[in-house]
Amino acid sequence: MVLMFESVFAQQEKIVVLEHADSLIGLVIDGEQAQQLIGNVKFRQGNIEVTCSKAIRYLKSNKITFEGVAELWDGKMRMVGQRGEYFGDTRIAEVFDRVMLEESTTTVKAKYAKYFASEKKAYFTTDVSVEDTSSLLTCNELTYFREEQRSIAVGNVKITNAQNGLTIYGNHFENFRKQKFSKMTEQPLVIQVDTSGDGKHDTLIVRSKIMEAYQDSIERLVAYDSVSITRGELAAVAGTCLF
């Protein structure tokens, strides 16, 4: 009896409900029954809500292709794009062209995103940027784990912080928001430009193998292993540098 109940529940979890469309036309695409939906289209699966201006729903494969400023909303997170696909069996959405994800104070933009609703995980690639109240991050690829509040940025990572004037570069960055801790590896580099009152620039450059940032009671950046520091005509090397 329990197994039967679990089977029924699993099937119900896969059901995607069409809540509204101004127009519905039945058709067959590659031998599969489908529905063409036009105007104020709205689907729902559990807490996931998808709205768009135009969609095609494939009845057997439980897939929906949508276009026209499509929006995915789960009550806390909003993702939009120009077109995409939603797979009801796996609860996975793929979004293309001018993708944007908004959650709390963070906004992520990219040209492509893949969202795993069951895992609450999002993957972004191509022209990725992440902006919050204090910094802007750009990179080639980003994976965001919503439940853990953890993100991994890979490839040409650049972080600019308007509050302290720091710019951090590297190829692999991990941010643990709940722990108020982040780490840059793979050729990390920090540049800080300080403009004095006479307009001259005093540039601090720090290189190391690992850099860690802490935003707890004392905000600080720590460079570890083969640290090199230059500032104007001054140069130094160290095992660890705190600044």
C-alpha positions as a printed Julia matrix, in Angstrom:
243×3 Matrix{Float64}:
  0.0    0.0     0.0
  2.86   2.36    0.88
  4.64   1.57   -2.39
  1.45   2.3    -4.35
  1.05   5.64   -2.56
  4.69   6.59   -3.3
  4.2    5.67   -6.97
  1.07   7.83   -7.26
  2.81  10.73   -5.49
  5.81  10.47   -7.84
  3.49  10.64  -10.85
  1.68  13.67   -9.39
  5.04  15.43   -8.91
  5.65  15.16  -12.68
  2.33  16.76  -13.65
  2.66  20.21  -15.21
 -0.63  22.12  -14.99
 -1.61  24.63  -17.66
 -3.32  27.43  -15.75
 -3.95  29.85  -18.58
 -3.46  30.63  -22.28
 -5.42  32.99  -24.49
 -5.26  30.5   -27.37
 -4.72  26.7   -27.56
 -4.23  24.81  -30.83
 -3.71  21.05  -31.0
 -1.07  19.77  -33.41
  1.35  16.89  -34.06
  5.13  17.46  -34.1
  7.39  14.57  -35.17
  4.6   12.13  -34.38
  3.94  13.49  -30.87
  0.72  15.15  -29.75
  1.37  18.78  -28.81
 -0.37  22.03  -27.95
  0.51  25.47  -29.29
 -0.24  28.09  -26.65
 -0.33  31.82  -27.37
 -0.93  34.81  -25.1
 -0.46  35.12  -21.32
  0.67  31.5   -20.99
  1.04  30.23  -17.45
  2.18  26.78  -16.24
  2.63  25.46  -12.73
  4.4   22.42  -11.27
  4.42  22.38   -7.49
  5.89  25.7    -6.39
  7.39  26.37   -9.85
  5.48  28.86  -12.0
  6.41  29.58  -15.63
  4.88  32.44  -17.62
  5.56  33.46  -21.23
  3.82  34.84  -24.3
  4.13  31.72  -26.47
  4.78  28.02  -25.82
  4.56  24.54  -27.29
  3.66  21.74  -24.91
  4.65  18.17  -25.82
  2.19  15.86  -24.08
  4.09  12.54  -24.08
  7.6   13.8   -23.33
  6.23  16.29  -20.76
  8.35  19.08  -22.24
  7.51  22.72  -22.85
  9.36  25.09  -25.15
  8.64  28.76  -24.51
  9.56  32.18  -25.83
  8.71  35.83  -25.4
 10.27  37.06  -22.14
  9.7   33.82  -20.27
  9.77  33.96  -16.46
 10.29  31.2   -13.88
  9.27  31.92  -10.28
  9.33  29.73   -7.17
  8.27  32.22   -4.52
 11.78  33.44   -3.67
 13.77  33.3    -6.92
 12.92  34.86  -10.3
 14.62  33.81  -13.54
 13.85  35.38  -16.93
 15.06  34.88  -20.49
 14.01  35.31  -24.1
 13.36  31.63  -24.72
 13.85  28.24  -23.13
 12.66  24.73  -22.34
 11.13  23.16  -19.25
 11.23  19.4   -18.64
  8.46  18.29  -16.31
  9.83  14.82  -15.53
 13.15  16.15  -14.22
 12.03  19.67  -13.18
 14.91  21.16  -15.17
 14.69  24.43  -17.1
 17.08  25.72  -19.76
 16.95  29.45  -20.51
 18.64  31.28  -23.39
 19.45  34.88  -24.37
 19.59  37.77  -21.88
 19.13  35.49  -18.89
 18.67  37.08  -15.48
 18.23  35.52  -12.04
 17.14  37.64   -9.08
 17.15  36.45   -5.49
 17.22  38.68   -2.43
 19.95  41.3    -3.06
 21.8   39.32   -5.77
 21.35  39.55   -9.54
 22.98  37.11  -11.98
 23.1   37.75  -15.73
 24.31  35.48  -18.55
 23.48  34.27  -22.05
 22.62  30.73  -20.93
 21.34  29.14  -17.73
 20.25  25.69  -16.6
 18.15  25.48  -13.46
 17.64  22.26  -11.48
 14.49  22.94   -9.45
 14.64  19.79   -7.3
 18.24  20.52   -6.29
 17.8   24.31   -6.23
 20.96  24.61   -8.3
 21.63  26.99  -11.19
 24.4   26.88  -13.8
 25.32  29.9   -15.96
 27.74  30.35  -18.83
 28.81  33.01  -21.37
 29.15  36.65  -20.26
 28.3   35.83  -16.65
 28.0   38.65  -14.11
 26.93  38.61  -10.47
 26.05  41.86   -8.72
 25.12  42.44   -5.08
 25.09  45.45   -2.77
 28.89  45.79   -2.6
 30.59  44.0    -5.51
 30.45  42.93   -9.14
 31.8   39.55  -10.29
 32.32  38.48  -13.91
 33.44  35.05  -15.12
 33.06  32.41  -17.83
 30.95  29.95  -15.8
 29.08  30.03  -12.51
 27.33  27.34  -10.45
 25.02  28.54   -7.69
 23.71  26.26   -4.91
 20.74  28.12   -3.43
 20.13  26.03   -0.28
 23.8   26.2     0.75
 24.18  29.82   -0.39
 27.38  28.72   -2.13
 28.67  29.65   -5.58
 31.62  28.55   -7.75
 32.95  30.82  -10.5
 35.4   29.48  -13.09
 37.44  31.11  -15.85
 38.58  34.74  -16.08
 37.11  35.62  -12.7
 37.15  39.32  -11.83
 35.68  40.86   -8.69
 35.47  44.61   -8.15
 34.49  46.09   -4.81
 33.45  49.74   -4.84
 33.67  50.04   -1.05
 37.36  49.21   -0.61
 38.66  49.82   -4.14
 39.95  46.27   -4.51
 39.89  44.31   -7.76
 40.59  40.58   -7.47
 41.43  38.31  -10.4
 41.79  34.53  -10.71
 40.46  31.45  -12.47
 38.61  29.67   -9.64
 36.51  31.38   -6.98
 34.28  29.88   -4.28
 31.93  31.93   -2.11
 30.32  30.55    1.07
 27.81  33.28    1.95
 26.43  31.68    5.11
 29.96  31.31    6.51
 30.93  34.81    5.27
 33.98  33.32    3.64
 35.33  33.17    0.08
 38.44  31.83   -1.64
 40.24  32.58   -4.91
 42.69  30.06   -6.36
 44.48  29.52   -9.68
 46.67  32.59  -10.17
 44.93  35.0    -7.79
 45.87  38.65   -8.11
 44.74  41.71   -6.14
 45.06  45.29   -7.35
 44.16  48.32   -5.27
 44.49  51.81   -6.71
 44.66  54.63   -4.18
 44.39  58.16   -5.57
 46.01  60.79   -3.37
 44.89  64.37   -3.06
 47.29  65.56   -5.79
 45.74  63.1    -8.28
 48.65  60.63   -8.31
 47.88  56.91   -8.3
 49.46  54.62   -5.72
 48.88  51.03   -6.85
 49.17  47.99   -4.6
 49.63  44.63   -6.38
 49.56  41.31   -4.51
 50.06  37.85   -6.01
 49.92  34.46   -4.3
 48.7   30.91   -4.8
 45.62  31.22   -2.55
 43.6   34.21   -1.34
 40.86  34.02    1.26
 38.41  36.74    2.28
 36.47  36.92    5.55
 33.45  39.13    6.22
 32.81  38.22    9.86
 33.6   40.47   12.85
 36.74  41.8    11.12
 36.69  42.09    7.32
 40.04  40.96    5.94
 41.82  39.44    2.94
 44.6   36.9     3.47
 47.1   35.81    0.81
 48.92  32.5     1.3
 51.91  30.76   -0.27
 54.55  32.48   -2.44
 53.17  35.96   -1.78
 54.66  38.84   -3.77
 53.81  42.48   -3.01
 54.63  45.57   -5.03
 53.7   49.18   -4.4
 55.44  51.84   -6.45
 59.17  51.25   -6.06
 58.69  48.96   -3.07
 58.65  45.15   -3.41
 58.42  42.32   -0.88
 57.88  38.55   -0.66
 56.25  36.59    2.16
 54.6   33.32    3.1
 51.4   35.06    4.31
 50.02  38.55    3.9
 47.04  40.04    5.72
 45.35  43.19    4.47
